[in-house]
Amino acid sequence: MLLRRPRQPLELTEVELREPGPGEVRVKVECCAVCRTDLHVVDGELPDPTLPLIIGHQIVGTDDHGRRLGIPWLGWTCGVCGYCTSGRENLCDRARFTGYTLDGGYAEYAIADERFCFEIPESYTAEEAAPLLCAGLIGYRAYRMAGDARRIGFCGFGSSAQILAQIAKADGREVFAFTRDGDVAAQEFARRKGAIWAGGSGEAPPEPLDAAIVFAAAGELVPAALRHVGKGGSVVCAGIHMSDIPSFPYALLWGERVLRSVANLTRADGLALFERLKTLRIETERTRYPLERANDALAALRSGELVGTAVLA
Ligand SMILES: [Zn+2]
Ligand SMILES: [Zn+2]
């Protein structure tokens, strides 16, 4: 499913299957989960995608040697810059990203640098594992940035939040879910996944939070989240793109509240998540679309009607 130009539907077409180069693997795609970042690429909200492009960066499949591999968003880094050599390869200026500046997984095959792939635990099917590769992984990075918050808010309850809510609950945290106002389906979904409270983003939680993660791409949620965290609390923005944040009184940040973003992932984040999942089973709710209906999957995510994660399989 090829993106020829932003703001146009993906096109079902045939492209030549190239041979993997040195250090690369060719993976027969079993499942590719849909991420909000895919929407940002298609909608032209991220600059300079490599065109034409196969989007998709939560890929699970089997390589030519029969190994089950996951291909995530971080597809390549330079390995020599100050970021790469200080454990922050997620910030590498020369990084390449699957489904953005490298071809991704809305296809029958994908080619990836082996060093950036993850081995998928046998206990997860391809469909179960695919959402872990970005929603899980970058979500887990954001979760760790939120520190040891006991009461944690998730602003926007979709693919990432459903995974994080289960990890947070297992860690003994209390999850408070904020959805679009009146989105009863999303609020019920959040409670099913372990949230102890769910309400609209215009509502106040019953008690102050220790941290909040903003998953939704709406800038006005940032001051709202700051309003809900107590002194010393953190607000972590987990998305790659967000509408402008409205100005807000300094009093919302005062009291040593912290506002930060999380960018991309490191391979160490992936290893940490998969290590955590050895003793914790994540159950995601998913809607499956055949590959040729990728545009419908994106439309469902864009409209907000999708509950859980869309997967192409
Ligand atoms: Zn680098
Ligand atoms: Zn993603």
PDB file of C-alpha atoms and ligand atoms in Angstrom:
ATOM      1  CA  MET A   1       0.000   0.000   0.000  1.00  0.00           C
ATOM      2  CA  LEU A   2       2.035   2.868  -1.352  1.00  0.00           C
ATOM      3  CA  LEU A   3       2.003   6.511  -0.275  1.00  0.00           C
ATOM      4  CA  ARG A   4       2.862   8.491  -3.377  1.00  0.00           C
ATOM      5  CA  ARG A   5       2.074  11.880  -1.906  1.00  0.00           C
ATOM      6  CA  PRO A   6       0.765  13.089   1.479  1.00  0.00           C
ATOM      7  CA  ARG A   7      -2.964  13.735   1.783  1.00  0.00           C
ATOM      8  CA  GLN A   8      -3.747  11.085  -0.823  1.00  0.00           C
ATOM      9  CA  PRO A   9      -5.048   7.568  -0.155  1.00  0.00           C
ATOM     10  CA  LEU A  10      -2.517   4.759  -0.100  1.00  0.00           C
ATOM     11  CA  GLU A  11      -2.450   2.918  -3.403  1.00  0.00           C
ATOM     12  CA  LEU A  12      -2.587  -0.859  -3.738  1.00  0.00           C
ATOM     13  CA  THR A  13       0.213  -1.667  -6.152  1.00  0.00           C
ATOM     14  CA  GLU A  14       3.125  -3.986  -6.888  1.00  0.00           C
ATOM     15  CA  VAL A  15       6.694  -2.874  -6.216  1.00  0.00           C
ATOM     16  CA  GLU A  16       9.869  -4.773  -6.909  1.00  0.00           C
ATOM     17  CA  LEU A  17      11.068  -6.898  -3.989  1.00  0.00           C
ATOM     18  CA  ARG A  18      14.707  -5.987  -3.536  1.00  0.00           C
ATOM     19  CA  GLU A  19      17.355  -8.276  -2.099  1.00  0.00           C
ATOM     20  CA  PRO A  20      18.468  -7.454   1.449  1.00  0.00           C
ATOM     21  CA  GLY A  21      21.845  -5.686   1.587  1.00  0.00           C
ATOM     22  CA  PRO A  22      24.694  -6.431   4.048  1.00  0.00           C
ATOM     23  CA  GLY A  23      23.349  -6.552   7.605  1.00  0.00           C
ATOM     24  CA  GLU A  24      19.752  -6.439   6.437  1.00  0.00           C
ATOM     25  CA  VAL A  25      16.979  -8.993   6.836  1.00  0.00           C
ATOM     26  CA  ARG A  26      13.981  -9.573   4.642  1.00  0.00           C
ATOM     27  CA  VAL A  27      10.838 -10.280   6.614  1.00  0.00           C
ATOM     28  CA  LYS A  28       7.606 -11.739   5.307  1.00  0.00           C
ATOM     29  CA  VAL A  29       5.101  -9.515   7.082  1.00  0.00           C
ATOM     30  CA  GLU A  30       2.512 -11.373   9.138  1.00  0.00           C
ATOM     31  CA  CYS A  31       1.056  -8.320  10.815  1.00  0.00           C
ATOM     32  CA  CYS A  32       1.613  -4.568  10.869  1.00  0.00           C
ATOM     33  CA  ALA A  33      -0.181  -2.546  13.524  1.00  0.00           C
ATOM     34  CA  VAL A  34      -1.417   0.952  12.766  1.00  0.00           C
ATOM     35  CA  CYS A  35       0.032   3.876  14.734  1.00  0.00           C
ATOM     36  CA  ARG A  36      -1.095   7.488  14.967  1.00  0.00           C
ATOM     37  CA  THR A  37       2.287   8.437  13.509  1.00  0.00           C
ATOM     38  CA  ASP A  38       1.227   6.677  10.292  1.00  0.00           C
ATOM     39  CA  LEU A  39      -1.646   9.148  10.140  1.00  0.00           C
ATOM     40  CA  HIS A  40       0.695  12.082  10.689  1.00  0.00           C
ATOM     41  CA  VAL A  41       2.832  10.884   7.750  1.00  0.00           C
ATOM     42  CA  VAL A  42      -0.158  10.336   5.460  1.00  0.00           C
ATOM     43  CA  ASP A  43      -1.735  13.645   6.471  1.00  0.00           C
ATOM     44  CA  GLY A  44       1.469  15.577   5.731  1.00  0.00           C
ATOM     45  CA  GLU A  45       2.043  16.619   9.347  1.00  0.00           C
ATOM     46  CA  LEU A  46       5.612  15.271   9.442  1.00  0.00           C
ATOM     47  CA  PRO A  47       8.147  16.910   7.111  1.00  0.00           C
ATOM     48  CA  ASP A  48      10.051  15.261   4.276  1.00  0.00           C
ATOM     49  CA  PRO A  49       8.970  11.613   4.163  1.00  0.00           C
ATOM     50  CA  THR A  50      10.867   9.540   1.599  1.00  0.00           C
ATOM     51  CA  LEU A  51       8.457   9.230  -1.344  1.00  0.00           C
ATOM     52  CA  PRO A  52       7.049   7.033  -2.653  1.00  0.00           C
ATOM     53  CA  LEU A  53       6.817   5.314   0.712  1.00  0.00           C
ATOM     54  CA  ILE A  54       5.499   2.175   2.364  1.00  0.00           C
ATOM     55  CA  ILE A  55       4.365   3.353   5.791  1.00  0.00           C
ATOM     56  CA  GLY A  56       4.015   1.244   8.955  1.00  0.00           C
ATOM     57  CA  HIS A  57       6.476   0.629  11.776  1.00  0.00           C
ATOM     58  CA  GLN A  58       4.970  -2.023  14.037  1.00  0.00           C
ATOM     59  CA  ILE A  59       5.893  -5.026  11.946  1.00  0.00           C
ATOM     60  CA  VAL A  60       6.020  -8.675  12.921  1.00  0.00           C
ATOM     61  CA  GLY A  61       7.037 -11.360  10.479  1.00  0.00           C
ATOM     62  CA  THR A  62       9.441 -14.136   9.646  1.00  0.00           C
ATOM     63  CA  ASP A  63      12.821 -13.651   8.019  1.00  0.00           C
ATOM     64  CA  ASP A  64      14.432 -15.839   5.358  1.00  0.00           C
ATOM     65  CA  HIS A  65      15.916 -18.043   8.130  1.00  0.00           C
ATOM     66  CA  GLY A  66      12.570 -18.638   9.822  1.00  0.00           C
ATOM     67  CA  ARG A  67      13.160 -16.293  12.773  1.00  0.00           C
ATOM     68  CA  ARG A  68      10.216 -14.269  14.090  1.00  0.00           C
ATOM     69  CA  LEU A  69      11.265 -10.651  14.180  1.00  0.00           C
ATOM     70  CA  GLY A  70       9.721  -7.337  15.088  1.00  0.00           C
ATOM     71  CA  ILE A  71      10.667  -4.202  13.187  1.00  0.00           C
ATOM     72  CA  PRO A  72      10.150  -0.945  15.122  1.00  0.00           C
ATOM     73  CA  TRP A  73      10.154   2.772  14.294  1.00  0.00           C
ATOM     74  CA  LEU A  74      13.898   3.283  14.875  1.00  0.00           C
ATOM     75  CA  GLY A  75      15.404   1.753  11.747  1.00  0.00           C
ATOM     76  CA  TRP A  76      18.982   3.017  11.713  1.00  0.00           C
ATOM     77  CA  THR A  77      21.291   5.357  13.636  1.00  0.00           C
ATOM     78  CA  CYS A  78      24.787   6.658  12.856  1.00  0.00           C
ATOM     79  CA  GLY A  79      26.408   5.045  15.901  1.00  0.00           C
ATOM     80  CA  VAL A  80      29.127   7.682  16.207  1.00  0.00           C
ATOM     81  CA  CYS A  81      27.486  10.997  17.173  1.00  0.00           C
ATOM     82  CA  GLY A  82      27.274  12.366  20.699  1.00  0.00           C
ATOM     83  CA  TYR A  83      23.740  11.092  21.125  1.00  0.00           C
ATOM     84  CA  CYS A  84      24.486   7.616  19.806  1.00  0.00           C
ATOM     85  CA  THR A  85      27.559   7.235  22.013  1.00  0.00           C
ATOM     86  CA  SER A  86      25.775   8.371  25.177  1.00  0.00           C
ATOM     87  CA  GLY A  87      22.833   5.961  25.217  1.00  0.00           C
ATOM     88  CA  ARG A  88      20.525   8.377  23.434  1.00  0.00           C
ATOM     89  CA  GLU A  89      20.370   6.964  19.936  1.00  0.00           C
ATOM     90  CA  ASN A  90      16.701   7.950  19.852  1.00  0.00           C
ATOM     91  CA  LEU A  91      17.917  11.542  19.401  1.00  0.00           C
ATOM     92  CA  CYS A  92      20.460  10.854  16.611  1.00  0.00           C
ATOM     93  CA  ASP A  93      20.194  13.602  13.983  1.00  0.00           C
ATOM     94  CA  ARG A  94      20.899  11.128  11.218  1.00  0.00           C
ATOM     95  CA  ALA A  95      18.470   8.451  12.428  1.00  0.00           C
ATOM     96  CA  ARG A  96      16.234   6.780   9.882  1.00  0.00           C
ATOM     97  CA  PHE A  97      12.734   5.721  10.712  1.00  0.00           C
ATOM     98  CA  THR A  98      10.723   2.755   9.494  1.00  0.00           C
ATOM     99  CA  GLY A  99       7.660   3.775   7.530  1.00  0.00           C
ATOM    100  CA  TYR A 100       8.827   7.398   7.278  1.00  0.00           C
ATOM    101  CA  THR A 101      12.328   7.689   5.842  1.00  0.00           C
ATOM    102  CA  LEU A 102      12.640   3.908   5.275  1.00  0.00           C
ATOM    103  CA  ASP A 103      10.018   1.631   3.725  1.00  0.00           C
ATOM    104  CA  GLY A 104       7.849  -0.024   6.347  1.00  0.00           C
ATOM    105  CA  GLY A 105       5.286  -2.737   6.839  1.00  0.00           C
ATOM    106  CA  TYR A 106       2.067  -1.939   4.958  1.00  0.00           C
ATOM    107  CA  ALA A 107       3.265  -4.558   2.499  1.00  0.00           C
ATOM    108  CA  GLU A 108       3.840  -8.278   2.098  1.00  0.00           C
ATOM    109  CA  TYR A 109       7.579  -7.961   2.754  1.00  0.00           C
ATOM    110  CA  ALA A 110       9.789  -5.539   4.638  1.00  0.00           C
ATOM    111  CA  ILE A 111      13.554  -5.111   4.718  1.00  0.00           C
ATOM    112  CA  ALA A 112      15.266  -3.930   7.881  1.00  0.00           C
ATOM    113  CA  ASP A 113      18.672  -3.512   9.498  1.00  0.00           C
ATOM    114  CA  GLU A 114      18.976  -6.613  11.633  1.00  0.00           C
ATOM    115  CA  ARG A 115      20.607  -4.697  14.496  1.00  0.00           C
ATOM    116  CA  PHE A 116      17.396  -2.757  15.085  1.00  0.00           C
ATOM    117  CA  CYS A 117      14.987  -5.720  15.030  1.00  0.00           C
ATOM    118  CA  PHE A 118      13.659  -7.473  18.101  1.00  0.00           C
ATOM    119  CA  GLU A 119      13.092 -11.167  18.605  1.00  0.00           C
ATOM    120  CA  ILE A 120       9.414 -11.730  19.336  1.00  0.00           C
ATOM    121  CA  PRO A 121       8.584 -13.982  22.322  1.00  0.00           C
ATOM    122  CA  GLU A 122       7.001 -17.265  21.238  1.00  0.00           C
ATOM    123  CA  SER A 123       4.097 -16.681  23.617  1.00  0.00           C
ATOM    124  CA  TYR A 124       2.786 -13.823  21.460  1.00  0.00           C
ATOM    125  CA  THR A 125       1.157 -14.249  18.051  1.00  0.00           C
ATOM    126  CA  ALA A 126       2.144 -11.783  15.347  1.00  0.00           C
ATOM    127  CA  GLU A 127      -1.103  -9.908  15.853  1.00  0.00           C
ATOM    128  CA  GLU A 128      -0.621  -9.760  19.614  1.00  0.00           C
ATOM    129  CA  ALA A 129       2.977  -8.617  19.304  1.00  0.00           C
ATOM    130  CA  ALA A 130       2.663  -5.972  16.577  1.00  0.00           C
ATOM    131  CA  PRO A 131       1.080  -3.260  18.780  1.00  0.00           C
ATOM    132  CA  LEU A 132       3.928  -3.706  21.262  1.00  0.00           C
ATOM    133  CA  LEU A 133       6.477  -2.436  18.765  1.00  0.00           C
ATOM    134  CA  CYS A 134       5.555   1.229  18.979  1.00  0.00           C
ATOM    135  CA  ALA A 135       2.463   1.706  21.123  1.00  0.00           C
ATOM    136  CA  GLY A 136       4.134  -0.577  23.658  1.00  0.00           C
ATOM    137  CA  LEU A 137       7.719   0.462  23.223  1.00  0.00           C
ATOM    138  CA  ILE A 138       7.527   4.226  23.003  1.00  0.00           C
ATOM    139  CA  GLY A 139       4.677   4.093  25.491  1.00  0.00           C
ATOM    140  CA  TYR A 140       6.934   2.225  27.903  1.00  0.00           C
ATOM    141  CA  ARG A 141       9.632   4.855  27.476  1.00  0.00           C
ATOM    142  CA  ALA A 142       7.066   7.546  28.320  1.00  0.00           C
ATOM    143  CA  TYR A 143       5.859   5.507  31.290  1.00  0.00           C
ATOM    144  CA  ARG A 144       9.378   5.231  32.667  1.00  0.00           C
ATOM    145  CA  MET A 145       9.871   8.982  32.192  1.00  0.00           C
ATOM    146  CA  ALA A 146       6.826   9.517  34.390  1.00  0.00           C
ATOM    147  CA  GLY A 147       8.865   8.187  37.320  1.00  0.00           C
ATOM    148  CA  ASP A 148       7.381   6.232  40.206  1.00  0.00           C
ATOM    149  CA  ALA A 149       4.003   7.971  40.070  1.00  0.00           C
ATOM    150  CA  ARG A 150       1.369   6.158  42.104  1.00  0.00           C
ATOM    151  CA  ARG A 151      -1.553   7.905  40.429  1.00  0.00           C
ATOM    152  CA  ILE A 152      -0.963   8.273  36.706  1.00  0.00           C
ATOM    153  CA  GLY A 153      -3.220   9.882  34.110  1.00  0.00           C
ATOM    154  CA  PHE A 154      -3.426   8.863  30.441  1.00  0.00           C
ATOM    155  CA  CYS A 155      -4.742  11.623  28.196  1.00  0.00           C
ATOM    156  CA  GLY A 156      -6.093   9.852  25.129  1.00  0.00           C
ATOM    157  CA  PHE A 157      -6.877   6.183  25.609  1.00  0.00           C
ATOM    158  CA  GLY A 158      -5.934   4.234  22.498  1.00  0.00           C
ATOM    159  CA  SER A 159      -3.345   1.749  21.364  1.00  0.00           C
ATOM    160  CA  SER A 160      -0.559   2.841  23.694  1.00  0.00           C
ATOM    161  CA  ALA A 161      -2.685   3.503  26.765  1.00  0.00           C
ATOM    162  CA  GLN A 162      -4.314   0.071  26.656  1.00  0.00           C
ATOM    163  CA  ILE A 163      -0.861  -1.522  26.926  1.00  0.00           C
ATOM    164  CA  LEU A 164       0.497   0.895  29.519  1.00  0.00           C
ATOM    165  CA  ALA A 165      -2.593   0.626  31.702  1.00  0.00           C
ATOM    166  CA  GLN A 166      -1.930  -3.093  32.119  1.00  0.00           C
ATOM    167  CA  ILE A 167       1.728  -2.534  32.975  1.00  0.00           C
ATOM    168  CA  ALA A 168       0.830   0.271  35.397  1.00  0.00           C
ATOM    169  CA  LYS A 169      -1.780  -1.875  37.124  1.00  0.00           C
ATOM    170  CA  ALA A 170       0.705  -4.721  37.474  1.00  0.00           C
ATOM    171  CA  ASP A 171       3.135  -2.223  39.008  1.00  0.00           C
ATOM    172  CA  GLY A 172       0.550  -1.251  41.627  1.00  0.00           C
ATOM    173  CA  ARG A 173      -0.213   2.155  40.100  1.00  0.00           C
ATOM    174  CA  GLU A 174      -3.651   3.710  39.763  1.00  0.00           C
ATOM    175  CA  VAL A 175      -4.616   4.707  36.226  1.00  0.00           C
ATOM    176  CA  PHE A 176      -6.902   7.613  35.428  1.00  0.00           C
ATOM    177  CA  ALA A 177      -8.063   7.786  31.803  1.00  0.00           C
ATOM    178  CA  PHE A 178      -9.053  10.940  29.954  1.00  0.00           C
ATOM    179  CA  THR A 179     -10.892  10.569  26.639  1.00  0.00           C
ATOM    180  CA  ARG A 180     -12.748  12.904  24.329  1.00  0.00           C
ATOM    181  CA  ASP A 181     -15.652  14.385  26.257  1.00  0.00           C
ATOM    182  CA  GLY A 182     -18.644  12.064  26.040  1.00  0.00           C
ATOM    183  CA  ASP A 183     -16.716   9.181  24.454  1.00  0.00           C
ATOM    184  CA  VAL A 184     -18.409   6.518  26.544  1.00  0.00           C
ATOM    185  CA  ALA A 185     -17.006   3.668  24.447  1.00  0.00           C
ATOM    186  CA  ALA A 186     -13.424   4.796  25.075  1.00  0.00           C
ATOM    187  CA  GLN A 187     -14.126   5.262  28.787  1.00  0.00           C
ATOM    188  CA  GLU A 188     -15.558   1.749  29.073  1.00  0.00           C
ATOM    189  CA  PHE A 189     -12.539   0.457  27.157  1.00  0.00           C
ATOM    190  CA  ALA A 190     -10.215   2.210  29.628  1.00  0.00           C
ATOM    191  CA  ARG A 191     -11.996   0.617  32.599  1.00  0.00           C
ATOM    192  CA  ARG A 192     -11.789  -2.813  30.941  1.00  0.00           C
ATOM    193  CA  LYS A 193      -8.045  -2.324  30.653  1.00  0.00           C
ATOM    194  CA  GLY A 194      -7.644  -1.447  34.319  1.00  0.00           C
ATOM    195  CA  ALA A 195      -8.286   2.286  34.732  1.00  0.00           C
ATOM    196  CA  ILE A 196      -9.849   3.010  38.117  1.00  0.00           C
ATOM    197  CA  TRP A 197     -11.404   6.233  36.794  1.00  0.00           C
ATOM    198  CA  ALA A 198     -12.305   7.364  33.278  1.00  0.00           C
ATOM    199  CA  GLY A 199     -13.765  10.670  32.194  1.00  0.00           C
ATOM    200  CA  GLY A 200     -13.712  13.371  29.552  1.00  0.00           C
ATOM    201  CA  SER A 201     -10.657  15.552  29.077  1.00  0.00           C
ATOM    202  CA  GLY A 202     -12.678  18.487  30.400  1.00  0.00           C
ATOM    203  CA  GLU A 203     -13.261  16.717  33.706  1.00  0.00           C
ATOM    204  CA  ALA A 204     -11.067  16.822  36.794  1.00  0.00           C
ATOM    205  CA  PRO A 205      -9.872  13.546  38.310  1.00  0.00           C
ATOM    206  CA  PRO A 206     -11.169  12.784  41.813  1.00  0.00           C
ATOM    207  CA  GLU A 207      -7.710  13.408  43.277  1.00  0.00           C
ATOM    208  CA  PRO A 208      -4.499  15.091  42.064  1.00  0.00           C
ATOM    209  CA  LEU A 209      -2.246  12.934  39.920  1.00  0.00           C
ATOM    210  CA  ASP A 210       1.476  12.286  40.370  1.00  0.00           C
ATOM    211  CA  ALA A 211       2.065  12.181  36.601  1.00  0.00           C
ATOM    212  CA  ALA A 212       0.236  12.234  33.302  1.00  0.00           C
ATOM    213  CA  ILE A 213       1.127  11.007  29.835  1.00  0.00           C
ATOM    214  CA  VAL A 214      -0.420  12.846  26.898  1.00  0.00           C
ATOM    215  CA  PHE A 215      -0.942  10.389  24.031  1.00  0.00           C
ATOM    216  CA  ALA A 216      -3.425  12.458  22.038  1.00  0.00           C
ATOM    217  CA  ALA A 217      -2.184  14.989  19.488  1.00  0.00           C
ATOM    218  CA  ALA A 218      -4.200  17.909  20.893  1.00  0.00           C
ATOM    219  CA  GLY A 219      -2.020  20.658  22.400  1.00  0.00           C
ATOM    220  CA  GLU A 220      -4.785  21.936  24.667  1.00  0.00           C
ATOM    221  CA  LEU A 221      -4.442  18.709  26.668  1.00  0.00           C
ATOM    222  CA  VAL A 222      -1.027  19.808  27.945  1.00  0.00           C
ATOM    223  CA  PRO A 223      -2.175  22.667  30.218  1.00  0.00           C
ATOM    224  CA  ALA A 224      -5.163  20.504  31.167  1.00  0.00           C
ATOM    225  CA  ALA A 225      -2.806  17.733  32.252  1.00  0.00           C
ATOM    226  CA  LEU A 226      -0.583  20.163  34.180  1.00  0.00           C
ATOM    227  CA  ARG A 227      -3.680  21.321  36.009  1.00  0.00           C
ATOM    228  CA  HIS A 228      -4.338  17.740  37.128  1.00  0.00           C
ATOM    229  CA  VAL A 229      -0.862  16.873  38.459  1.00  0.00           C
ATOM    230  CA  GLY A 230       0.201  17.845  41.939  1.00  0.00           C
ATOM    231  CA  LYS A 231       3.432  19.622  42.920  1.00  0.00           C
ATOM    232  CA  GLY A 232       6.524  17.833  41.689  1.00  0.00           C
ATOM    233  CA  GLY A 233       4.459  15.894  39.153  1.00  0.00           C
ATOM    234  CA  SER A 234       5.398  15.214  35.524  1.00  0.00           C
ATOM    235  CA  VAL A 235       3.535  15.601  32.264  1.00  0.00           C
ATOM    236  CA  VAL A 236       5.054  13.535  29.470  1.00  0.00           C
ATOM    237  CA  CYS A 237       4.065  14.125  25.845  1.00  0.00           C
ATOM    238  CA  ALA A 238       4.403  10.824  24.002  1.00  0.00           C
ATOM    239  CA  GLY A 239       3.375  11.721  20.457  1.00  0.00           C
ATOM    240  CA  ILE A 240       5.590  12.804  17.575  1.00  0.00           C
ATOM    241  CA  HIS A 241       3.256  15.586  16.508  1.00  0.00           C
ATOM    242  CA  MET A 242       0.859  17.810  18.391  1.00  0.00           C
ATOM    243  CA  SER A 243      -1.214  20.869  17.603  1.00  0.00           C
ATOM    244  CA  ASP A 244       0.101  24.077  19.189  1.00  0.00           C
ATOM    245  CA  ILE A 245      -0.037  24.215  22.966  1.00  0.00           C
ATOM    246  CA  PRO A 246      -2.090  27.211  24.131  1.00  0.00           C
ATOM    247  CA  SER A 247      -0.347  29.633  26.470  1.00  0.00           C
ATOM    248  CA  PHE A 248      -1.003  28.972  30.136  1.00  0.00           C
ATOM    249  CA  PRO A 249      -0.269  30.662  33.461  1.00  0.00           C
ATOM    250  CA  TYR A 250       3.114  29.897  34.992  1.00  0.00           C
ATOM    251  CA  ALA A 251       1.289  28.785  38.119  1.00  0.00           C
ATOM    252  CA  LEU A 252       0.434  25.542  36.295  1.00  0.00           C
ATOM    253  CA  LEU A 253       4.136  24.712  35.947  1.00  0.00           C
ATOM    254  CA  TRP A 254       5.256  26.215  39.258  1.00  0.00           C
ATOM    255  CA  GLY A 255       5.741  23.854  42.165  1.00  0.00           C
ATOM    256  CA  GLU A 256       8.436  21.873  40.362  1.00  0.00           C
ATOM    257  CA  ARG A 257       6.059  20.339  37.882  1.00  0.00           C
ATOM    258  CA  VAL A 258       7.940  18.933  34.887  1.00  0.00           C
ATOM    259  CA  LEU A 259       6.838  19.046  31.268  1.00  0.00           C
ATOM    260  CA  ARG A 260       8.745  16.951  28.752  1.00  0.00           C
ATOM    261  CA  SER A 261       8.423  15.039  25.514  1.00  0.00           C
ATOM    262  CA  VAL A 262       9.543  11.554  24.621  1.00  0.00           C
ATOM    263  CA  ALA A 263      11.111  11.060  21.219  1.00  0.00           C
ATOM    264  CA  ASN A 264      11.385   7.717  19.423  1.00  0.00           C
ATOM    265  CA  LEU A 265      12.957   4.751  21.184  1.00  0.00           C
ATOM    266  CA  THR A 266      16.312   3.200  21.873  1.00  0.00           C
ATOM    267  CA  ARG A 267      17.031  -0.460  21.392  1.00  0.00           C
ATOM    268  CA  ALA A 268      17.524  -0.631  25.150  1.00  0.00           C
ATOM    269  CA  ASP A 269      13.893   0.472  25.621  1.00  0.00           C
ATOM    270  CA  GLY A 270      12.787  -2.460  23.510  1.00  0.00           C
ATOM    271  CA  LEU A 271      14.897  -4.944  25.432  1.00  0.00           C
ATOM    272  CA  ALA A 272      13.552  -3.540  28.719  1.00  0.00           C
ATOM    273  CA  LEU A 273       9.934  -3.892  27.591  1.00  0.00           C
ATOM    274  CA  PHE A 274      10.361  -7.431  26.298  1.00  0.00           C
ATOM    275  CA  GLU A 275      12.154  -8.335  29.533  1.00  0.00           C
ATOM    276  CA  ARG A 276       9.196  -6.948  31.520  1.00  0.00           C
ATOM    277  CA  LEU A 277       6.789  -8.959  29.367  1.00  0.00           C
ATOM    278  CA  LYS A 278       8.454 -12.215  30.353  1.00  0.00           C
ATOM    279  CA  THR A 279       6.442 -12.080  33.574  1.00  0.00           C
ATOM    280  CA  LEU A 280       3.476 -10.023  32.397  1.00  0.00           C
ATOM    281  CA  ARG A 281       1.001 -10.961  29.703  1.00  0.00           C
ATOM    282  CA  ILE A 282      -0.444  -8.007  27.756  1.00  0.00           C
ATOM    283  CA  GLU A 283      -3.873  -8.458  26.179  1.00  0.00           C
ATOM    284  CA  THR A 284      -4.739  -5.838  23.590  1.00  0.00           C
ATOM    285  CA  GLU A 285      -8.070  -5.223  21.913  1.00  0.00           C
ATOM    286  CA  ARG A 286      -7.606  -5.082  18.176  1.00  0.00           C
ATOM    287  CA  THR A 287      -9.561  -4.613  14.974  1.00  0.00           C
ATOM    288  CA  ARG A 288      -8.168  -6.531  12.014  1.00  0.00           C
ATOM    289  CA  TYR A 289      -8.154  -5.181   8.490  1.00  0.00           C
ATOM    290  CA  PRO A 290      -6.783  -6.887   5.382  1.00  0.00           C
ATOM    291  CA  LEU A 291      -3.767  -5.035   3.958  1.00  0.00           C
ATOM    292  CA  GLU A 292      -5.743  -3.685   1.010  1.00  0.00           C
ATOM    293  CA  ARG A 293      -8.114  -1.939   3.434  1.00  0.00           C
ATOM    294  CA  ALA A 294      -5.324   0.058   5.111  1.00  0.00           C
ATOM    295  CA  ASN A 295      -7.029   3.315   4.131  1.00  0.00           C
ATOM    296  CA  ASP A 296     -10.136   2.240   6.063  1.00  0.00           C
ATOM    297  CA  ALA A 297      -8.028   1.440   9.120  1.00  0.00           C
ATOM    298  CA  LEU A 298      -6.422   4.891   8.964  1.00  0.00           C
ATOM    299  CA  ALA A 299      -9.826   6.538   8.535  1.00  0.00           C
ATOM    300  CA  ALA A 300     -11.178   4.743  11.617  1.00  0.00           C
ATOM    301  CA  LEU A 301      -8.224   5.943  13.670  1.00  0.00           C
ATOM    302  CA  ARG A 302      -8.515   9.496  12.325  1.00  0.00           C
ATOM    303  CA  SER A 303     -12.225   9.747  13.137  1.00  0.00           C
ATOM    304  CA  GLY A 304     -11.817   8.467  16.688  1.00  0.00           C
ATOM    305  CA  GLU A 305     -14.294   5.619  16.139  1.00  0.00           C
ATOM    306  CA  LEU A 306     -11.598   2.971  16.524  1.00  0.00           C
ATOM    307  CA  VAL A 307     -11.391   1.342  19.948  1.00  0.00           C
ATOM    308  CA  GLY A 308      -8.022  -0.259  20.702  1.00  0.00           C
ATOM    309  CA  THR A 309      -5.511  -0.951  17.939  1.00  0.00           C
ATOM    310  CA  ALA A 310      -6.018  -1.483  14.217  1.00  0.00           C
ATOM    311  CA  VAL A 311      -3.868  -4.245  12.750  1.00  0.00           C
ATOM    312  CA  LEU A 312      -3.245  -5.150   9.140  1.00  0.00           C
ATOM    313  CA  ALA A 313      -3.061  -8.914   8.826  1.00  0.00           C
TER     314      ALA A 313
HETATM  315 ZN    ZN B   1      23.943   9.236  15.811  1.00  0.00          ZN
HETATM  316 ZN    ZN B   2       4.284   4.591  16.221  1.00  0.00          ZN
END
